[in-house]
CSV table of C-alpha atoms and ligand atoms in Angstrom, one decimal:
chain,number,residue,atom,x,y,z
A,1447,VAL,CA,-6.8,-6.7,19.7
A,1448,SER,CA,-6.6,-5.9,16.0
A,1449,ALA,CA,-7.0,-7.6,12.6
A,1450,PRO,CA,-8.5,-11.1,12.5
A,1451,VAL,CA,-5.8,-13.8,12.6
A,1452,PRO,CA,-5.3,-14.9,9.0
A,1453,GLN,CA,-6.6,-18.4,8.3
A,1454,VAL,CA,-4.2,-21.1,7.3
A,1455,GLY,CA,-4.5,-21.5,3.5
A,1456,ALA,CA,-5.7,-18.0,3.0
A,1457,LEU,CA,-4.4,-16.1,0.0
A,1458,ARG,CA,-1.1,-14.3,0.7
A,1459,ALA,CA,-0.4,-11.1,-1.1
A,1460,ALA,CA,2.1,-8.3,-1.4
A,1461,VAL,CA,1.9,-4.7,-2.5
A,1462,LEU,CA,4.7,-3.4,-4.7
A,1463,SER,CA,4.8,0.3,-5.2
A,1464,VAL,CA,6.9,1.7,-8.1
A,1465,GLY,CA,8.3,5.2,-8.2
A,1466,SER,CA,11.6,6.9,-7.2
A,1467,GLU,CA,9.7,9.7,-5.5
A,1468,LEU,CA,8.6,7.1,-2.8
A,1469,LEU,CA,12.2,6.3,-1.9
A,1470,LEU,CA,13.4,9.9,-2.1
A,1471,GLY,CA,10.9,10.7,0.7
A,1472,ASP,CA,8.8,13.0,-1.6
A,1473,LEU,CA,5.7,10.9,-1.6
A,1474,THR,CA,3.9,8.8,1.0
A,1475,ASP,CA,2.8,5.4,-0.2
A,1476,THR,CA,-0.9,5.8,0.3
A,1477,ASN,CA,-1.6,3.2,-2.4
A,1478,ALA,CA,-0.1,0.4,-0.3
A,1479,THR,CA,-2.3,1.4,2.6
A,1480,TRP,CA,-5.4,1.6,0.5
A,1481,VAL,CA,-4.8,-1.7,-1.4
A,1482,SER,CA,-4.0,-3.5,1.9
A,1483,ALA,CA,-7.4,-2.4,3.4
A,1484,ARG,CA,-9.2,-3.6,0.2
A,1485,LEU,CA,-7.4,-6.9,0.3
A,1486,ARG,CA,-8.1,-7.4,4.0
A,1487,GLU,CA,-11.8,-6.8,3.3
A,1488,ARG,CA,-11.6,-9.9,1.0
A,1489,GLY,CA,-9.9,-12.0,3.6
A,1490,VAL,CA,-6.5,-11.8,1.8
A,1491,SER,CA,-3.5,-11.6,4.1
A,1492,VAL,CA,-1.0,-8.9,3.0
A,1493,VAL,CA,2.4,-10.1,4.2
A,1494,HIS,CA,4.7,-7.6,2.4
A,1495,HIS,CA,4.9,-4.0,1.4
A,1496,LEU,CA,7.7,-3.1,-0.9
A,1497,ALA,CA,8.7,0.1,-2.8
A,1498,VAL,CA,11.2,0.3,-5.6
A,1499,ARG,CA,12.8,3.0,-7.7
A,1500,ASP,CA,12.1,3.4,-11.4
A,1501,VAL,CA,14.9,1.1,-12.2
A,1502,VAL,CA,14.1,-2.0,-14.2
A,1503,VAL,CA,16.6,-4.4,-12.6
A,1504,GLU,CA,15.4,-3.4,-9.1
A,1505,LEU,CA,11.8,-3.9,-10.2
A,1506,VAL,CA,12.5,-7.3,-11.6
A,1507,ASP,CA,14.4,-8.2,-8.4
A,1508,ALA,CA,11.5,-7.2,-6.3
A,1509,LEU,CA,9.0,-9.2,-8.3
A,1510,ARG,CA,11.2,-12.3,-8.0
A,1511,PHE,CA,11.6,-11.8,-4.3
A,1512,LEU,CA,7.9,-11.4,-3.7
A,1513,ALA,CA,6.9,-14.2,-6.1
A,1514,GLU,CA,8.8,-16.6,-3.9
A,1515,ARG,CA,6.7,-15.6,-0.9
A,1516,VAL,CA,3.1,-14.8,-2.0
A,1517,ASP,CA,0.3,-15.9,-4.3
A,1518,LEU,CA,-0.6,-12.4,-5.5
A,1519,ILE,CA,1.4,-9.2,-6.1
A,1520,VAL,CA,-0.5,-5.9,-6.6
A,1521,VAL,CA,1.9,-3.5,-8.4
A,1522,GLY,CA,1.0,0.3,-8.3
A,1523,GLY,CA,2.8,2.7,-10.7
A,1524,GLY,CA,5.3,2.6,-13.5
A,1525,LEU,CA,2.6,2.2,-16.2
A,1526,GLY,CA,2.9,5.8,-17.5
A,1527,PRO,CA,4.1,6.7,-21.0
A,1528,THR,CA,7.6,8.0,-20.2
A,1529,SER,CA,10.9,6.1,-20.3
A,1530,ASP,CA,11.0,5.9,-16.5
A,1531,ASP,CA,7.8,3.9,-16.5
A,1532,LEU,CA,9.1,0.4,-16.5
A,1533,THR,CA,6.5,-2.0,-15.1
A,1534,ARG,CA,5.7,-3.4,-18.5
A,1535,ASP,CA,9.3,-4.1,-19.2
A,1536,ALA,CA,9.8,-5.8,-15.8
A,1537,LEU,CA,6.8,-8.0,-16.3
A,1538,ALA,CA,8.0,-9.1,-19.7
A,1539,ALA,CA,11.4,-9.8,-18.2
A,1540,VAL,CA,10.1,-12.0,-15.3
A,1541,THR,CA,7.6,-13.9,-17.4
A,1542,GLY,CA,10.0,-14.3,-20.3
A,1543,ALA,CA,7.3,-13.0,-22.7
A,1544,GLU,CA,7.9,-10.5,-25.4
A,1545,LEU,CA,6.1,-7.1,-25.3
A,1546,GLU,CA,3.5,-6.8,-28.1
A,1547,LEU,CA,1.4,-3.9,-29.3
A,1548,ARG,CA,-2.2,-4.4,-28.3
A,1549,GLU,CA,-4.1,-2.6,-31.0
A,1550,ASP,CA,-7.3,-2.6,-29.0
A,1551,MET,CA,-5.5,-0.7,-26.2
A,1552,GLU,CA,-3.8,1.7,-28.7
A,1553,GLU,CA,-7.3,2.5,-29.9
A,1554,GLU,CA,-8.6,3.1,-26.4
A,1555,ILE,CA,-5.7,5.4,-25.6
A,1556,ARG,CA,-6.1,7.3,-28.9
A,1557,LEU,CA,-9.8,7.9,-28.1
A,1558,ARG,CA,-9.1,9.1,-24.6
A,1559,LEU,CA,-6.5,11.5,-25.9
A,1560,ALA,CA,-8.8,12.7,-28.7
A,1561,ALA,CA,-11.4,13.5,-26.1
A,1562,VAL,CA,-9.1,16.1,-24.6
A,1563,GLY,CA,-7.9,17.3,-28.0
A,1564,ARG,CA,-4.5,15.6,-28.0
A,1565,PRO,CA,-2.9,13.3,-30.6
A,1566,LEU,CA,-1.5,9.9,-29.9
A,1567,THR,CA,2.3,10.3,-29.8
A,1568,ARG,CA,5.0,7.7,-29.9
A,1569,THR,CA,5.4,8.2,-26.2
A,1570,ASN,CA,1.7,7.5,-25.4
A,1571,ARG,CA,1.9,4.5,-27.7
A,1572,ARG,CA,4.3,2.8,-25.2
A,1573,GLN,CA,1.3,2.3,-22.9
A,1574,ALA,CA,-0.4,0.1,-25.5
A,1575,PHE,CA,2.3,-2.6,-25.1
A,1576,ALA,CA,1.8,-5.7,-23.0
A,1577,PRO,CA,3.6,-9.0,-22.5
A,1578,VAL,CA,2.2,-11.7,-24.8
A,1579,GLY,CA,-0.6,-13.5,-23.0
A,1580,ALA,CA,-1.2,-10.8,-20.5
A,1581,ARG,CA,-4.7,-9.8,-19.4
A,1582,VAL,CA,-5.3,-6.1,-20.1
A,1583,HIS,CA,-7.9,-3.7,-18.8
A,1584,PRO,CA,-8.7,-0.5,-20.8
A,1585,PRO,CA,-7.5,2.7,-19.2
A,1586,VAL,CA,-9.6,4.9,-16.9
A,1587,GLY,CA,-6.9,7.6,-17.2
A,1588,THR,CA,-4.5,6.8,-20.0
A,1589,ALA,CA,-2.7,3.7,-18.8
A,1590,PRO,CA,-4.1,0.2,-19.4
A,1591,SER,CA,-3.7,-2.2,-16.5
A,1592,LEU,CA,-2.1,-5.6,-16.8
A,1593,ALA,CA,-2.3,-9.0,-15.2
A,1594,VAL,CA,0.1,-11.9,-15.7
A,1595,ASP,CA,0.9,-15.2,-14.1
A,1596,LEU,CA,4.4,-16.1,-13.1
A,1597,THR,CA,5.4,-19.6,-12.6
A,1598,VAL,CA,7.6,-20.2,-9.5
A,1599,ASP,CA,9.5,-23.5,-9.1
A,1600,GLY,CA,8.1,-25.3,-6.0
A,1601,THR,CA,10.8,-25.5,-3.4
A,1602,VAL,CA,9.5,-28.0,-0.9
A,1603,GLY,CA,7.5,-30.8,-2.5
A,1604,GLY,CA,8.5,-30.0,-6.0
A,1605,GLY,CA,5.3,-28.7,-7.8
A,1606,ALA,CA,5.5,-25.4,-9.6
A,1607,ARG,CA,3.3,-22.7,-8.3
A,1608,SER,CA,1.5,-19.8,-10.1
A,1609,VAL,CA,1.7,-16.2,-8.8
A,1610,ARG,CA,-0.7,-13.6,-10.1
A,1611,VAL,CA,0.7,-10.1,-10.7
A,1612,ILE,CA,-1.8,-7.3,-11.2
A,1613,ALA,CA,-0.3,-4.0,-12.3
A,1614,LEU,CA,-2.3,-0.8,-11.9
A,1615,PRO,CA,-1.5,2.8,-12.5
A,1616,GLY,CA,0.1,4.7,-9.6
A,1617,VAL,CA,-2.3,7.6,-9.7
A,1618,PRO,CA,-4.6,7.0,-6.7
A,1619,TRP,CA,-7.9,7.8,-8.3
A,1620,GLU,CA,-7.2,5.5,-11.3
A,1621,LEU,CA,-6.1,2.7,-9.0
A,1622,HIS,CA,-9.3,3.0,-7.0
A,1623,ALA,CA,-11.4,3.2,-10.1
A,1624,LEU,CA,-10.0,-0.1,-11.4
A,1625,TRP,CA,-10.4,-2.1,-8.2
A,1626,ASP,CA,-13.9,-3.4,-8.6
A,1627,THR,CA,-13.8,-4.0,-12.3
A,1628,PHE,CA,-10.3,-5.4,-12.7
A,1629,VAL,CA,-9.0,-6.7,-9.4
A,1630,VAL,CA,-12.0,-8.0,-7.5
A,1631,PRO,CA,-13.0,-10.5,-10.2
A,1632,GLN,CA,-9.4,-11.9,-10.2
A,1633,LEU,CA,-9.5,-12.2,-6.4
A,1634,ILE,CA,-12.7,-14.2,-6.6
A,1635,GLU,CA,-11.1,-16.3,-9.4
A,1636,LEU,CA,-8.1,-16.9,-7.0
A,1637,GLY,CA,-10.4,-18.1,-4.3
A,1638,ALA,CA,-10.8,-15.1,-2.1
A,1639,THR,CA,-14.6,-15.4,-1.8
A,1640,GLY,CA,-15.4,-14.1,1.6
A,1641,VAL,CA,-15.8,-10.5,2.6
A,1642,THR,CA,-14.5,-8.9,5.8
A,1643,ARG,CA,-16.1,-5.6,6.8
A,1644,THR,CA,-15.1,-3.1,9.5
A,1645,THR,CA,-17.8,-0.9,11.0
A,1646,VAL,CA,-16.4,2.3,12.6
A,1647,VAL,CA,-18.1,3.9,15.6
A,1648,HIS,CA,-16.9,7.5,16.2
A,1649,VAL,CA,-16.8,8.4,19.9
A,1650,ILE,CA,-16.1,11.9,21.4
A,1651,GLY,CA,-16.1,12.9,25.0
A,1652,ARG,CA,-14.4,9.8,26.6
A,1653,GLY,CA,-10.9,8.6,26.9
A,1654,GLU,CA,-9.7,5.4,25.1
A,1655,SER,CA,-9.4,3.3,28.2
A,1656,ASP,CA,-12.8,4.4,29.4
A,1657,VAL,CA,-14.3,3.4,26.1
A,1658,ALA,CA,-12.5,0.1,26.1
A,1659,ALA,CA,-13.6,-0.7,29.7
A,1660,SER,CA,-17.3,-0.3,28.8
A,1661,VAL,CA,-17.2,-1.9,25.3
A,1662,GLU,CA,-14.8,-4.9,25.8
A,1663,PRO,CA,-17.2,-6.9,28.1
A,1664,LEU,CA,-20.0,-6.5,25.6
A,1665,LEU,CA,-18.1,-8.4,22.9
A,1666,ASP,CA,-18.1,-11.6,25.0
A,1667,ALA,CA,-21.6,-12.2,23.7
A,1668,HIS,CA,-20.4,-11.7,20.0
A,1669,PRO,CA,-17.5,-14.0,19.4
A,1670,GLU,CA,-18.0,-13.6,15.6
A,1671,VAL,CA,-16.9,-10.0,15.8
A,1672,THR,CA,-13.4,-8.7,16.3
A,1673,LEU,CA,-13.0,-5.5,18.3
A,1674,SER,CA,-10.3,-2.9,18.1
A,1675,PHE,CA,-9.8,0.7,19.2
A,1676,LEU,CA,-8.1,3.6,17.4
A,1677,ALA,CA,-7.3,6.9,19.1
A,1678,LYS,CA,-7.4,9.7,16.6
A,1679,LYS,CA,-6.5,13.3,17.4
A,1680,HIS,CA,-10.1,14.3,18.1
A,1681,GLU,CA,-12.0,11.0,18.6
A,1682,ILE,CA,-11.8,7.4,19.6
A,1683,GLN,CA,-12.8,4.9,17.0
A,1684,VAL,CA,-14.4,1.6,18.1
A,1685,ARG,CA,-13.9,-0.8,15.1
A,1686,LEU,CA,-16.0,-3.9,14.8
A,1687,THR,CA,-14.9,-6.4,12.2
A,1688,GLY,CA,-17.0,-9.3,10.9
A,1689,SER,CA,-16.9,-11.7,8.0
A,1690,GLY,CA,-19.5,-13.0,5.7
A,1691,ARG,CA,-20.3,-14.3,2.2
A,1692,ASP,CA,-20.6,-10.7,0.9
A,1693,ASP,CA,-20.7,-7.2,2.2
A,1694,ALA,CA,-24.4,-7.3,3.2
A,1695,ASP,CA,-23.8,-10.6,5.0
A,1696,ALA,CA,-20.7,-9.3,6.8
A,1697,ARG,CA,-22.6,-6.2,7.8
A,1698,ALA,CA,-25.6,-8.2,9.1
A,1699,ARG,CA,-23.3,-10.4,11.3
A,1700,THR,CA,-21.8,-7.3,12.9
A,1701,LEU,CA,-25.2,-5.6,13.6
A,1702,PRO,CA,-26.0,-7.2,17.0
A,1703,ALA,CA,-22.6,-6.2,18.4
A,1704,LEU,CA,-23.0,-2.8,16.9
A,1705,ALA,CA,-26.4,-2.3,18.6
A,1706,ASP,CA,-24.9,-3.2,22.0
A,1707,VAL,CA,-22.0,-0.8,21.6
A,1708,LEU,CA,-24.3,2.0,20.5
A,1709,ALA,CA,-26.6,1.4,23.5
A,1710,GLU,CA,-23.6,1.4,25.9
A,1711,LEU,CA,-21.9,4.6,24.6
A,1712,GLY,CA,-25.1,6.6,24.2
A,1713,ALA,CA,-24.7,10.3,23.4
A,1714,ASP,CA,-20.9,10.0,23.2
A,1715,VAL,CA,-21.4,8.3,19.8
A,1716,VAL,CA,-21.1,10.8,17.1
A,1717,GLY,CA,-22.0,8.5,14.2
A,1718,VAL,CA,-21.1,5.3,12.4
A,1719,ASP,CA,-18.8,4.8,9.4
A,1720,GLN,CA,-19.1,7.9,7.1
A,1721,ASP,CA,-21.1,9.7,9.7
A,1722,ASP,CA,-18.3,11.6,11.3
A,1723,LEU,CA,-18.7,14.7,13.5
A,1724,GLU,CA,-18.9,17.2,10.6
A,1725,THR,CA,-21.3,15.1,8.6
A,1726,THR,CA,-23.5,14.5,11.6
A,1727,VAL,CA,-23.7,18.2,12.5
A,1728,VAL,CA,-24.6,19.1,8.9
A,1729,ARG,CA,-27.3,16.4,8.9
A,1730,LEU,CA,-28.8,17.5,12.2
A,1731,LEU,CA,-28.9,21.1,11.2
A,1732,THR,CA,-30.4,20.2,7.8
A,1733,GLY,CA,-33.1,18.2,9.6
A,1734,ARG,CA,-34.0,21.2,11.7
A,1735,GLY,CA,-33.7,23.7,8.9
A,1736,GLN,CA,-31.2,25.7,11.0
A,1737,ARG,CA,-27.9,27.4,10.1
A,1738,VAL,CA,-24.7,28.1,11.9
A,1739,ALA,CA,-21.9,30.7,11.7
A,1740,THR,CA,-18.5,30.8,13.4
A,1741,ALA,CA,-16.3,33.5,14.8
A,1742,GLU,CA,-12.9,31.9,15.2
A,1743,SER,CA,-9.7,33.1,16.8
A,1744,ALA,CA,-7.4,30.1,17.4
A,1745,THR,CA,-8.8,27.9,14.7
A,1746,ALA,CA,-8.6,30.7,12.1
A,1747,GLY,CA,-11.6,29.4,10.0
A,1748,ALA,CA,-10.9,25.7,10.4
A,1749,ILE,CA,-14.3,25.0,12.0
A,1750,ALA,CA,-16.1,26.6,9.1
A,1751,ALA,CA,-13.8,24.8,6.6
A,1752,ARG,CA,-14.5,21.4,8.2
A,1753,LEU,CA,-18.3,22.0,7.9
A,1754,GLY,CA,-17.8,23.4,4.4
A,1755,ALA,CA,-16.1,20.1,3.3
A,1756,VAL,CA,-19.3,18.2,3.9
A,1757,PRO,CA,-21.5,17.8,0.8
A,1758,GLY,CA,-24.7,19.7,1.5
A,1759,ALA,CA,-23.1,22.2,3.8
A,1760,SER,CA,-24.4,25.1,1.8
A,1761,ALA,CA,-27.9,24.5,3.3
A,1762,VAL,CA,-26.6,25.0,6.9
A,1763,LEU,CA,-23.3,26.9,6.9
A,1764,LEU,CA,-23.9,30.6,6.7
A,1765,GLY,CA,-20.4,31.9,7.0
A,1766,GLY,CA,-17.8,33.0,9.6
A,1767,LEU,CA,-15.4,35.5,10.8
A,1768,VAL,CA,-11.7,34.9,11.3
A,1769,ALA,CA,-11.2,37.2,14.2
A,1770,TYR,CA,-7.6,36.4,14.8
A,1771,ASP,CA,-5.8,39.5,15.9
A,1772,VAL,CA,-7.2,41.6,18.8
A,1773,SER,CA,-8.0,44.4,16.3
A,1774,ALA,CA,-10.1,42.1,14.2
A,1775,LYS,CA,-12.1,41.0,17.2
A,1776,VAL,CA,-13.0,44.7,17.5
A,1777,SER,CA,-13.5,45.5,13.8
A,1778,LEU,CA,-15.0,42.2,12.5
A,1779,ALA,CA,-16.8,40.9,15.6
A,1780,GLY,CA,-17.7,44.3,17.1
A,1781,ILE,CA,-16.4,43.4,20.5
A,1782,ASP,CA,-15.8,46.5,22.7
A,1783,ALA,CA,-12.0,47.2,22.9
A,1784,ASP,CA,-12.1,48.0,26.6
A,1785,ASP,CA,-14.1,44.8,27.4
A,1786,LEU,CA,-11.5,42.8,25.5
A,1787,VAL,CA,-8.6,44.2,27.4
A,1788,ARG,CA,-10.4,43.7,30.7
A,1789,ALA,CA,-11.4,40.1,30.0
A,1790,GLY,CA,-8.3,39.1,28.0
A,1791,THR,CA,-8.2,37.9,24.4
A,1792,VAL,CA,-8.3,34.3,25.5
A,1793,SER,CA,-11.1,34.2,28.0
A,1794,ALA,CA,-14.6,33.0,28.6
A,1795,ALA,CA,-16.1,36.5,28.1
A,1796,THR,CA,-14.3,37.1,24.8
A,1797,THR,CA,-15.3,33.6,23.5
A,1798,GLU,CA,-18.9,34.2,24.4
A,1799,ALA,CA,-18.8,37.6,22.7
A,1800,LEU,CA,-17.4,35.9,19.6
A,1801,ALA,CA,-20.1,33.2,19.6
A,1802,ARG,CA,-22.8,35.9,20.0
A,1803,ALA,CA,-21.2,38.0,17.2
A,1804,ALA,CA,-21.2,35.0,14.8
A,1805,ARG,CA,-24.9,34.6,15.3
A,1806,THR,CA,-26.1,38.2,15.3
A,1807,ARG,CA,-23.8,39.5,12.6
A,1808,THR,CA,-24.9,36.8,10.1
A,1809,GLY,CA,-28.5,36.0,11.3
A,1810,ALA,CA,-27.6,32.4,11.9
A,1811,ASP,CA,-29.5,30.3,14.4
A,1812,TRP,CA,-26.3,29.1,16.0
A,1813,GLY,CA,-23.0,30.9,16.6
A,1814,ILE,CA,-19.8,29.2,17.5
A,1815,GLY,CA,-16.9,31.1,19.1
A,1816,VAL,CA,-13.4,29.8,20.0
A,1817,THR,CA,-10.2,31.2,21.6
A,1818,ALA,CA,-7.1,29.4,22.7
A,1819,VAL,CA,-3.4,29.5,23.3
A,1820,ALA,CA,-2.4,27.1,20.5
A,1821,GLY,CA,1.3,27.4,21.2
A,1822,PRO,CA,4.2,27.1,21.0
A,1823,SER,CA,4.5,30.1,23.3
A,1824,PRO,CA,2.2,31.1,26.2
A,1825,VAL,CA,0.0,34.2,25.8
A,1826,ASP,CA,-0.1,36.7,28.7
A,1827,ASP,CA,0.1,34.4,31.7
A,1828,LEU,CA,-1.9,31.6,30.1
A,1829,PRO,CA,-0.2,28.3,29.4
A,1830,VAL,CA,-0.2,26.6,26.0
A,1831,GLY,CA,-3.4,24.5,25.6
A,1832,THR,CA,-5.7,26.9,27.4
A,1833,ALA,CA,-8.9,26.7,25.3
A,1834,PHE,CA,-12.4,28.2,25.3
A,1835,TRP,CA,-15.4,27.4,23.1
A,1836,ALA,CA,-18.8,28.8,23.2
A,1837,LEU,CA,-22.2,28.2,21.5
A,1838,ALA,CA,-24.8,30.9,21.2
A,1839,GLY,CA,-28.3,29.4,20.4
A,1840,PRO,CA,-31.6,30.4,19.0
A,1841,ASP,CA,-33.0,30.9,22.5
A,1842,GLY,CA,-30.6,33.8,23.0
A,1843,GLY,CA,-28.5,31.9,25.5
A,1844,CYS,CA,-24.8,31.2,25.3
A,1845,GLU,CA,-22.9,28.2,26.7
A,1846,VAL,CA,-19.1,28.6,27.4
A,1847,HIS,CA,-16.7,25.8,28.1
A,1848,GLU,CA,-13.1,25.8,29.1
A,1849,ARG,CA,-10.5,23.0,29.1
A,1850,MET,CA,-6.7,22.5,28.8
A,1851,ILE,CA,-6.0,20.7,25.6
A,1852,THR,CA,-2.7,18.8,25.3
A,1853,GLY,CA,-0.8,18.4,22.1
A,1854,ASP,CA,1.1,20.5,19.6
A,1855,ARG,CA,-0.3,23.5,17.8
A,1856,ALA,CA,-2.1,21.5,15.1
A,1857,THR,CA,-3.6,19.1,17.7
A,1858,VAL,CA,-4.9,22.0,19.8
A,1859,VAL,CA,-6.6,23.5,16.8
A,1860,THR,CA,-8.2,20.2,15.7
A,1861,ARG,CA,-9.3,19.2,19.2
A,1862,LEU,CA,-10.7,22.7,19.9
A,1863,GLY,CA,-12.7,22.6,16.7
A,1864,SER,CA,-14.0,19.2,17.5
A,1865,ALA,CA,-15.0,20.3,21.0
A,1866,ALA,CA,-17.0,23.2,19.6
A,1867,LEU,CA,-18.7,21.1,16.9
A,1868,ASP,CA,-19.5,18.4,19.4
A,1869,LEU,CA,-21.2,20.9,21.7
A,1870,LEU,CA,-23.4,21.9,18.8
A,1871,ARG,CA,-24.0,18.2,17.9
A,1872,ARG,CA,-25.1,17.4,21.5
A,1873,ARG,CA,-27.5,20.4,21.6
A,1874,LEU,CA,-29.0,19.5,18.2
A,1875,ALA,CA,-29.3,15.8,19.1
A,1876,GLY,CA,-30.7,16.2,22.6
B,1153,ATP,P1,0.5,5.8,-14.3
B,1153,ATP,O1,0.5,4.5,-15.0
B,1153,ATP,O2,-0.8,6.2,-13.8
B,1153,ATP,O3,1.1,6.9,-15.1
B,1153,ATP,P2,2.8,6.0,-12.9
B,1153,ATP,O4,3.7,5.3,-11.9
B,1153,ATP,O5,3.5,6.3,-14.2
B,1153,ATP,O6,1.4,5.5,-13.1
B,1153,ATP,P3,3.5,8.4,-11.7
B,1153,ATP,O7,3.7,9.4,-12.7
B,1153,ATP,O8,4.7,7.6,-11.1
B,1153,ATP,O9,2.5,7.4,-12.2
B,1153,ATP,O10,2.7,8.9,-10.5
B,1153,ATP,C1,1.6,9.8,-10.8
B,1153,ATP,C2,1.2,10.3,-9.5
B,1153,ATP,O11,0.5,9.3,-8.8
B,1153,ATP,C3,2.3,10.8,-8.6
B,1153,ATP,O12,2.6,12.1,-8.7
B,1153,ATP,C4,1.7,10.6,-7.2
B,1153,ATP,O13,1.0,11.7,-6.8
B,1153,ATP,C5,0.7,9.5,-7.4
B,1153,ATP,N1,1.3,8.2,-6.9
B,1153,ATP,C6,2.0,7.3,-7.5
B,1153,ATP,N2,2.3,6.3,-6.8
B,1153,ATP,C7,1.7,6.5,-5.6
B,1153,ATP,C8,1.7,5.8,-4.3
B,1153,ATP,N3,2.3,4.6,-4.2
B,1153,ATP,N4,1.0,6.3,-3.3
B,1153,ATP,C9,0.4,7.5,-3.5
B,1153,ATP,N5,0.4,8.2,-4.6
B,1153,ATP,C10,1.1,7.7,-5.6
B,1154,MG,MG1,5.9,6.2,-11.5
């Protein structure tokens, strides 16, 4: 179970990423992933991802290869001002059009540079050139975007076919910022009118097969919705995909299935779409007017950092201690050294003491404590993956949990942090 099967006749697209860094292994092509997701939302089938170096003949070759196979090519990168930014030249070569100076774009670039106190140089001026007849979009950074139509000789049946090439800057935020204004209107013009929308349900506390076994039968009653599952490090995602005239329509068509899934999974549902674990915890704490602090050994502050990344965290995150070494558990958290030795640094008693210290040392309503053997080597006689998390609450009580967590060091840290945050979430929600 995954993406909806593309309909016959649906628009076929390719993503072409330009930049030698991509082929040297220095840069991951996140633009291709992002663009593919946006195209899929519009019912466009992405059939190729291609990356090329900053070499004009290779860029031209790639455009020709893709033009034979798709109706739309989204190019990312190579629109910069330097001599290794060759997308403009390649578009001119494949369309057979000359490059001309677009004075309107030159003016846009000049204004943008003036705003940061820089003059328009000969190098910057390169970005104001476009193949004759190209559609241009003013820059959001400094590079204007371009769109041209290529004509491809029909192979079977004879008739010539037109292929739209849309060239965007490679800088991810610029590419994102141009999507709605420059790309979406062209998609509609090319006939991609419907919208496909995926609703993500975040689930913690059950395995993937368990979630699938309870959710799959529910979807029999909702044939208009496609179901898929994604196992992340710290959660299972149930993804419900529906189509409609526009975003609101697609969302409305997904709602009945979503309601059934939420009812079935109950308290194991952390949130929907942008409401992930951290966001939900911050929202629940805000609603109660309560605050949390952490005392972290194995996660070394990662739990506090995850909360701190949520907008609005300042209302609910009081602070935290990174009590990593034994000596810091004594000096920062005030744990008795003899108690520590007796209980062990990774133990229920030490974890409880950390959670209580987080609370009492800061005056927070809730205190989170964690200890674990994150690996790669065992600690004392404890195997890698031994993990404890504790939550001290406003009633003065403290709950401690223990579990073996499988995975490498980073996975243990992520899963342990999620277990602790999920414990707080369940207490706040229920
Ligand atoms: P621009 O027209 O915006 O200058 P460009 O291709 O000239 O585009 P580059 O200088 O190649 O831009 O890239 C700028 C930065 O954008 C890179 O350092 C990289 O961080 C990011 N970037 C470029 N292409 C991609 C990509 N395909 N995926 C993710 N990041 C990318
Ligand atoms: Mg580049």
